[in-house]
mmCIF file of C-alpha atoms in Angstrom:
data_model
loop_
_atom_site.group_PDB
_atom_site.id
_atom_site.type_symbol
_atom_site.label_atom_id
_atom_site.label_comp_id
_atom_site.label_asym_id
_atom_site.label_seq_id
_atom_site.Cartn_x
_atom_site.Cartn_y
_atom_site.Cartn_z
ATOM 1 C CA MET Z 1 0.055 0.213 0.382
ATOM 2 C CA ALA Z 2 3.016 2.453 0.786
ATOM 3 C CA ILE Z 3 4.034 1.753 -2.741
ATOM 4 C CA GLU Z 4 1.097 3.598 -3.775
ATOM 5 C CA SER Z 5 0.653 6.894 -1.536
ATOM 6 C CA HIS Z 6 3.659 9.111 -0.388
ATOM 7 C CA ARG Z 7 1.060 9.498 2.322
ATOM 8 C CA ILE Z 8 1.896 5.754 3.770
ATOM 9 C CA THR Z 9 4.587 4.334 5.272
ATOM 10 C CA ALA Z 10 4.768 0.437 6.074
ATOM 11 C CA ASP Z 11 6.903 -1.058 8.258
ATOM 12 C CA VAL Z 12 7.251 -5.365 8.644
ATOM 13 C CA VAL Z 13 9.040 -4.993 12.770
ATOM 14 C CA GLU Z 14 11.135 -8.070 13.356
ATOM 15 C CA ALA Z 15 8.683 -8.453 16.770
ATOM 16 C CA SER Z 16 11.232 -10.787 18.938
ATOM 17 C CA GLU Z 17 14.760 -8.458 17.681
ATOM 18 C CA PHE Z 18 12.715 -5.295 19.150
ATOM 19 C CA PRO Z 19 11.451 -6.022 22.922
ATOM 20 C CA THR Z 20 11.333 -2.516 23.229
ATOM 21 C CA LEU Z 21 8.499 -1.364 20.658
ATOM 22 C CA SER Z 22 6.922 -5.047 20.520
ATOM 23 C CA ASP Z 23 5.681 -4.260 24.512
ATOM 24 C CA ARG Z 24 4.664 -0.672 23.724
ATOM 25 C CA TYR Z 25 2.454 -2.145 21.336
ATOM 26 C CA GLN Z 26 0.967 -4.756 23.059
ATOM 27 C CA VAL Z 27 2.184 -7.495 20.912
ATOM 28 C CA GLN Z 28 1.494 -10.798 21.569
ATOM 29 C CA ALA Z 29 0.459 -12.258 18.625
ATOM 30 C CA VAL Z 30 1.541 -11.486 15.278
ATOM 31 C CA PRO Z 31 1.361 -10.537 12.195
ATOM 32 C CA LYS Z 32 -0.407 -7.806 14.424
ATOM 33 C CA ILE Z 33 -0.998 -4.838 12.477
ATOM 34 C CA VAL Z 34 -0.743 -1.238 14.398
ATOM 35 C CA ILE Z 35 -1.830 2.319 12.109
ATOM 36 C CA ASN Z 36 -1.175 5.533 13.229
ATOM 37 C CA GLU Z 37 -0.874 4.593 16.966
ATOM 38 C CA ARG Z 38 -4.472 4.327 16.536
ATOM 39 C CA ARG Z 39 -6.024 1.384 14.906
ATOM 40 C CA GLU Z 40 -5.186 -2.015 15.391
ATOM 41 C CA PHE Z 41 -5.596 -5.571 15.200
ATOM 42 C CA LEU Z 42 -4.570 -9.028 14.735
ATOM 43 C CA GLY Z 43 -4.164 -11.190 11.238
ATOM 44 C CA ASN Z 44 -4.418 -10.086 8.208
ATOM 45 C CA ARG Z 45 -7.497 -9.311 6.309
ATOM 46 C CA PRO Z 46 -8.755 -9.329 2.414
ATOM 47 C CA GLU Z 47 -8.475 -6.114 0.557
ATOM 48 C CA ALA Z 48 -11.303 -4.164 0.922
ATOM 49 C CA ALA Z 49 -11.015 -4.737 4.990
ATOM 50 C CA PHE Z 50 -7.640 -3.736 5.030
ATOM 51 C CA LEU Z 51 -8.043 -0.421 3.563
ATOM 52 C CA ALA Z 52 -11.780 0.347 5.336
ATOM 53 C CA GLU Z 53 -9.130 -0.065 8.657
ATOM 54 C CA ILE Z 54 -6.731 2.334 7.489
ATOM 55 C CA LEU Z 55 -9.755 4.998 6.405
ATOM 56 C CA ALA Z 56 -10.895 4.402 9.884
ATOM 57 C CA ALA Z 57 -7.709 5.090 10.541
ATOM 58 C CA VAL Z 58 -7.636 9.387 9.709
ATOM 59 C CA GLU Z 59 -10.992 10.144 10.032
ATOM 60 C CA MET H 1 24.051 -17.454 4.256
ATOM 61 C CA ILE H 2 21.894 -17.915 1.140
ATOM 62 C CA PRO H 3 22.049 -22.003 -0.145
ATOM 63 C CA GLU H 4 23.561 -22.037 -3.948
ATOM 64 C CA ARG H 5 19.805 -23.385 -5.161
ATOM 65 C CA ASP H 6 17.719 -20.206 -3.595
ATOM 66 C CA GLN H 7 20.221 -17.888 -5.313
ATOM 67 C CA GLU H 8 20.076 -19.507 -8.924
ATOM 68 C CA PHE H 9 15.997 -19.016 -7.950
ATOM 69 C CA ILE H 10 16.705 -15.549 -7.141
ATOM 70 C CA ARG H 11 18.340 -14.632 -9.716
ATOM 71 C CA ASP H 12 16.281 -16.125 -12.669
ATOM 72 C CA HIS H 13 12.963 -14.473 -10.536
ATOM 73 C CA PHE H 14 14.879 -10.889 -10.541
ATOM 74 C CA ALA H 15 16.360 -11.221 -13.805
ATOM 75 C CA GLU H 16 12.335 -11.940 -15.563
ATOM 76 C CA HIS H 17 10.793 -9.205 -12.730
ATOM 77 C CA LEU H 18 13.157 -7.010 -12.048
ATOM 78 C CA THR H 19 13.372 -4.749 -15.305
ATOM 79 C CA GLU H 20 13.685 -1.005 -13.234
ATOM 80 C CA PRO H 21 16.007 -0.581 -9.937
ATOM 81 C CA VAL H 22 16.050 -0.728 -6.484
ATOM 82 C CA THR H 23 18.082 0.875 -3.722
ATOM 83 C CA ILE H 24 18.281 -1.509 -0.587
ATOM 84 C CA ASP H 25 19.276 1.683 2.294
ATOM 85 C CA LEU H 26 20.956 -0.712 5.490
ATOM 86 C CA TYR H 27 21.373 1.004 8.954
ATOM 87 C CA THR H 28 23.542 -1.474 11.039
ATOM 88 C CA ARG H 29 26.759 -1.390 12.774
ATOM 89 C CA PRO H 30 29.234 -3.976 12.712
ATOM 90 C CA ARG H 31 29.882 -6.374 15.705
ATOM 91 C CA PRO H 32 32.476 -4.324 18.362
ATOM 92 C CA ARG H 33 35.184 -5.952 19.170
ATOM 93 C CA LEU H 34 34.828 -6.280 23.009
ATOM 94 C CA HIS H 35 31.623 -6.401 24.851
ATOM 95 C CA VAL H 36 30.991 -3.167 26.966
ATOM 96 C CA PRO H 37 28.853 -3.807 29.802
ATOM 97 C CA GLY H 38 25.520 -2.130 29.830
ATOM 98 C CA ARG H 39 25.706 -1.385 25.814
ATOM 99 C CA GLU H 40 22.633 -3.113 24.028
ATOM 100 C CA GLU H 41 24.384 -5.303 20.648
ATOM 101 C CA CYS H 42 22.089 -5.625 17.552
ATOM 102 C CA VAL H 43 22.670 -9.089 17.593
ATOM 103 C CA TYR H 44 21.376 -9.553 14.099
ATOM 104 C CA CYS H 45 22.739 -6.181 12.557
ATOM 105 C CA GLU H 46 26.188 -8.669 11.001
ATOM 106 C CA GLU H 47 23.588 -10.434 9.337
ATOM 107 C CA THR H 48 21.544 -8.858 8.125
ATOM 108 C CA LYS H 49 24.093 -6.709 5.978
ATOM 109 C CA ILE H 50 26.206 -10.474 5.087
ATOM 110 C CA LEU H 51 22.321 -11.541 3.838
ATOM 111 C CA LEU H 52 21.845 -7.919 2.174
ATOM 112 C CA GLU H 53 24.937 -8.244 0.303
ATOM 113 C CA GLU H 54 23.928 -11.726 -0.860
ATOM 114 C CA VAL H 55 20.731 -10.988 -2.460
ATOM 115 C CA SER H 56 21.737 -7.293 -3.827
ATOM 116 C CA ALA H 57 24.777 -9.278 -6.118
ATOM 117 C CA LEU H 58 21.786 -11.605 -7.914
ATOM 118 C CA SER H 59 21.449 -8.353 -9.788
ATOM 119 C CA GLU H 60 22.857 -6.015 -11.281
ATOM 120 C CA LYS H 61 19.273 -3.406 -10.607
ATOM 121 C CA VAL H 62 19.586 -3.686 -6.748
ATOM 122 C CA THR H 63 22.083 -1.036 -5.150
ATOM 123 C CA LEU H 64 23.009 -1.836 -2.197
ATOM 124 C CA VAL H 65 23.971 1.016 0.823
ATOM 125 C CA VAL H 66 25.759 0.273 3.941
ATOM 126 C CA HIS H 67 25.441 3.018 6.397
ATOM 127 C CA ASP H 68 27.345 2.338 8.940
ATOM 128 C CA VAL H 69 25.302 4.092 12.480
ATOM 129 C CA LEU H 70 28.875 4.199 14.500
ATOM 130 C CA ASP H 71 30.342 5.781 12.140
ATOM 131 C CA ARG H 72 27.906 7.964 11.643
ATOM 132 C CA PRO H 73 24.647 8.317 14.278
ATOM 133 C CA GLU H 74 23.272 11.000 11.995
ATOM 134 C CA ALA H 75 22.885 9.135 9.514
ATOM 135 C CA LEU H 76 19.596 7.215 11.501
ATOM 136 C CA ALA H 77 18.650 10.480 12.711
ATOM 137 C CA ASP H 78 17.915 12.170 8.959
ATOM 138 C CA ALA H 79 16.663 8.873 7.644
ATOM 139 C CA GLU H 80 14.295 9.072 11.140
ATOM 140 C CA ILE H 81 15.042 6.137 11.953
ATOM 141 C CA ALA H 82 15.556 4.470 15.831
ATOM 142 C CA ASP H 83 16.199 0.891 15.895
ATOM 143 C CA ILE H 84 18.762 -1.245 13.744
ATOM 144 C CA PRO H 85 18.797 -3.061 12.109
ATOM 145 C CA ALA H 86 16.224 -1.305 9.062
ATOM 146 C CA ILE H 87 16.190 -1.155 5.795
ATOM 147 C CA VAL H 88 14.816 1.166 3.455
ATOM 148 C CA PHE H 89 14.134 0.215 0.016
ATOM 149 C CA SER H 90 13.533 2.706 -2.868
ATOM 150 C CA GLY H 91 12.457 2.332 -6.151
ATOM 151 C CA ARG H 92 9.340 3.627 -8.197
ATOM 152 C CA ASN H 93 7.377 3.267 -4.979
ATOM 153 C CA GLN H 94 5.500 6.903 -3.182
ATOM 154 C CA GLY H 95 6.094 6.356 0.235
ATOM 155 C CA LYS H 96 7.935 4.054 2.124
ATOM 156 C CA VAL H 97 9.216 0.784 3.111
ATOM 157 C CA ARG H 98 11.028 -0.376 5.586
ATOM 158 C CA PHE H 99 11.566 -3.189 7.699
ATOM 159 C CA PHE H 100 13.127 -3.933 10.645
ATOM 160 C CA GLY H 101 15.052 -6.861 11.490
ATOM 161 C CA ILE H 102 16.445 -9.370 9.838
ATOM 162 C CA PRO H 103 14.081 -10.507 7.552
ATOM 163 C CA ALA H 104 14.515 -13.929 7.740
ATOM 164 C CA GLY H 105 12.458 -16.804 7.617
ATOM 165 C CA ASN H 106 9.605 -16.053 6.484
ATOM 166 C CA GLU H 107 9.822 -13.115 5.928
ATOM 167 C CA PHE H 108 12.732 -13.355 3.518
ATOM 168 C CA ARG H 109 10.000 -14.160 0.976
ATOM 169 C CA ASN H 110 8.211 -10.719 1.353
ATOM 170 C CA LEU H 111 11.430 -9.228 1.141
ATOM 171 C CA ILE H 112 12.752 -10.698 -2.629
ATOM 172 C CA ASP H 113 8.668 -9.422 -3.523
ATOM 173 C CA ASN H 114 9.673 -6.340 -2.099
ATOM 174 C CA ILE H 115 11.740 -5.814 -3.881
ATOM 175 C CA VAL H 116 10.470 -6.456 -7.241
ATOM 176 C CA ASP H 117 7.346 -4.290 -6.170
ATOM 177 C CA VAL H 118 8.927 -1.521 -4.961
ATOM 178 C CA ALA H 119 11.398 -1.540 -8.218
ATOM 179 C CA SER H 120 8.466 -1.787 -10.618
ATOM 180 C CA GLY H 121 6.049 0.660 -8.576
ATOM 181 C CA GLU H 122 3.224 -1.547 -8.658
ATOM 182 C CA SER H 123 1.286 -2.950 -5.635
ATOM 183 C CA HIS H 124 -1.627 -5.976 -7.328
ATOM 184 C CA LEU H 125 -4.111 -3.677 -5.962
ATOM 185 C CA SER H 126 -7.325 -3.362 -6.511
ATOM 186 C CA GLU H 127 -8.341 -0.018 -9.422
ATOM 187 C CA GLU H 128 -10.801 0.713 -6.128
ATOM 188 C CA THR H 129 -8.117 0.905 -3.174
ATOM 189 C CA ARG H 130 -5.406 2.868 -5.101
ATOM 190 C CA VAL H 131 -7.990 5.254 -5.906
ATOM 191 C CA ALA H 132 -8.975 5.282 -1.737
ATOM 192 C CA LEU H 133 -5.226 5.833 -0.914
ATOM 193 C CA GLY H 134 -3.950 8.646 -3.798
ATOM 194 C CA GLY H 135 -6.568 10.888 -2.029
ATOM 195 C CA LEU H 136 -5.672 10.340 1.568
ATOM 196 C CA THR H 137 -5.117 13.283 3.639
ATOM 197 C CA GLN H 138 -3.281 12.672 6.288
ATOM 198 C CA ASP H 139 -0.462 10.575 7.051
ATOM 199 C CA VAL H 140 -0.227 6.922 7.633
ATOM 200 C CA HIS H 141 1.686 5.142 9.390
ATOM 201 C CA LEU H 142 2.013 1.205 9.441
ATOM 202 C CA ARG H 143 3.447 -0.897 11.275
ATOM 203 C CA VAL H 144 3.597 -4.795 11.090
ATOM 204 C CA PHE H 145 4.994 -7.132 13.033
ATOM 205 C CA VAL H 146 5.727 -10.106 12.378
ATOM 206 C CA THR H 147 8.410 -13.220 14.094
ATOM 207 C CA PRO H 148 10.643 -14.621 11.266
ATOM 208 C CA THR H 149 8.892 -18.623 11.652
#
């Protein structure tokens, strides 16, 4: 998605290597997705649902 | 680090699909010669560097730039990066695509796909999604936490 928009930064974080960051976002299972510190969910989503999460995070 | 058979496969994959140049910036530091008590070690920095050197050797379209943050700590601030090893992919992508930690195990496949997608600037998303993303008026920071296995 970051490929398509200059507004998006997409970070993949290897959770076990960054325990401080993982603790801050309470990562207990993966994949965990956090959007703008505001919305989060576990597991991948179909494209439309993922987009809906992004749009909800910037409402 | 990458088995010979996999290198062959990736070399062919890149030859077929990697048609535009891509730059990989790696922010890392060399393994310290001695352990300093209290200093946090970067466990996978060296392995990540070796892995990316091997991947970048598989196509002339891939340029690897290694930033030694011990030598030049300001490189991190310049790139707005807080953690290492950090990998930044630059091709025809509009936004930032980054990876923190070693892209090994399941994430190795992701690394190879990322290189190809960033180079081409093509995301495989639907027209509808691309239009919606193009209409964003605020910045979006996605963090995807993964583990290598």
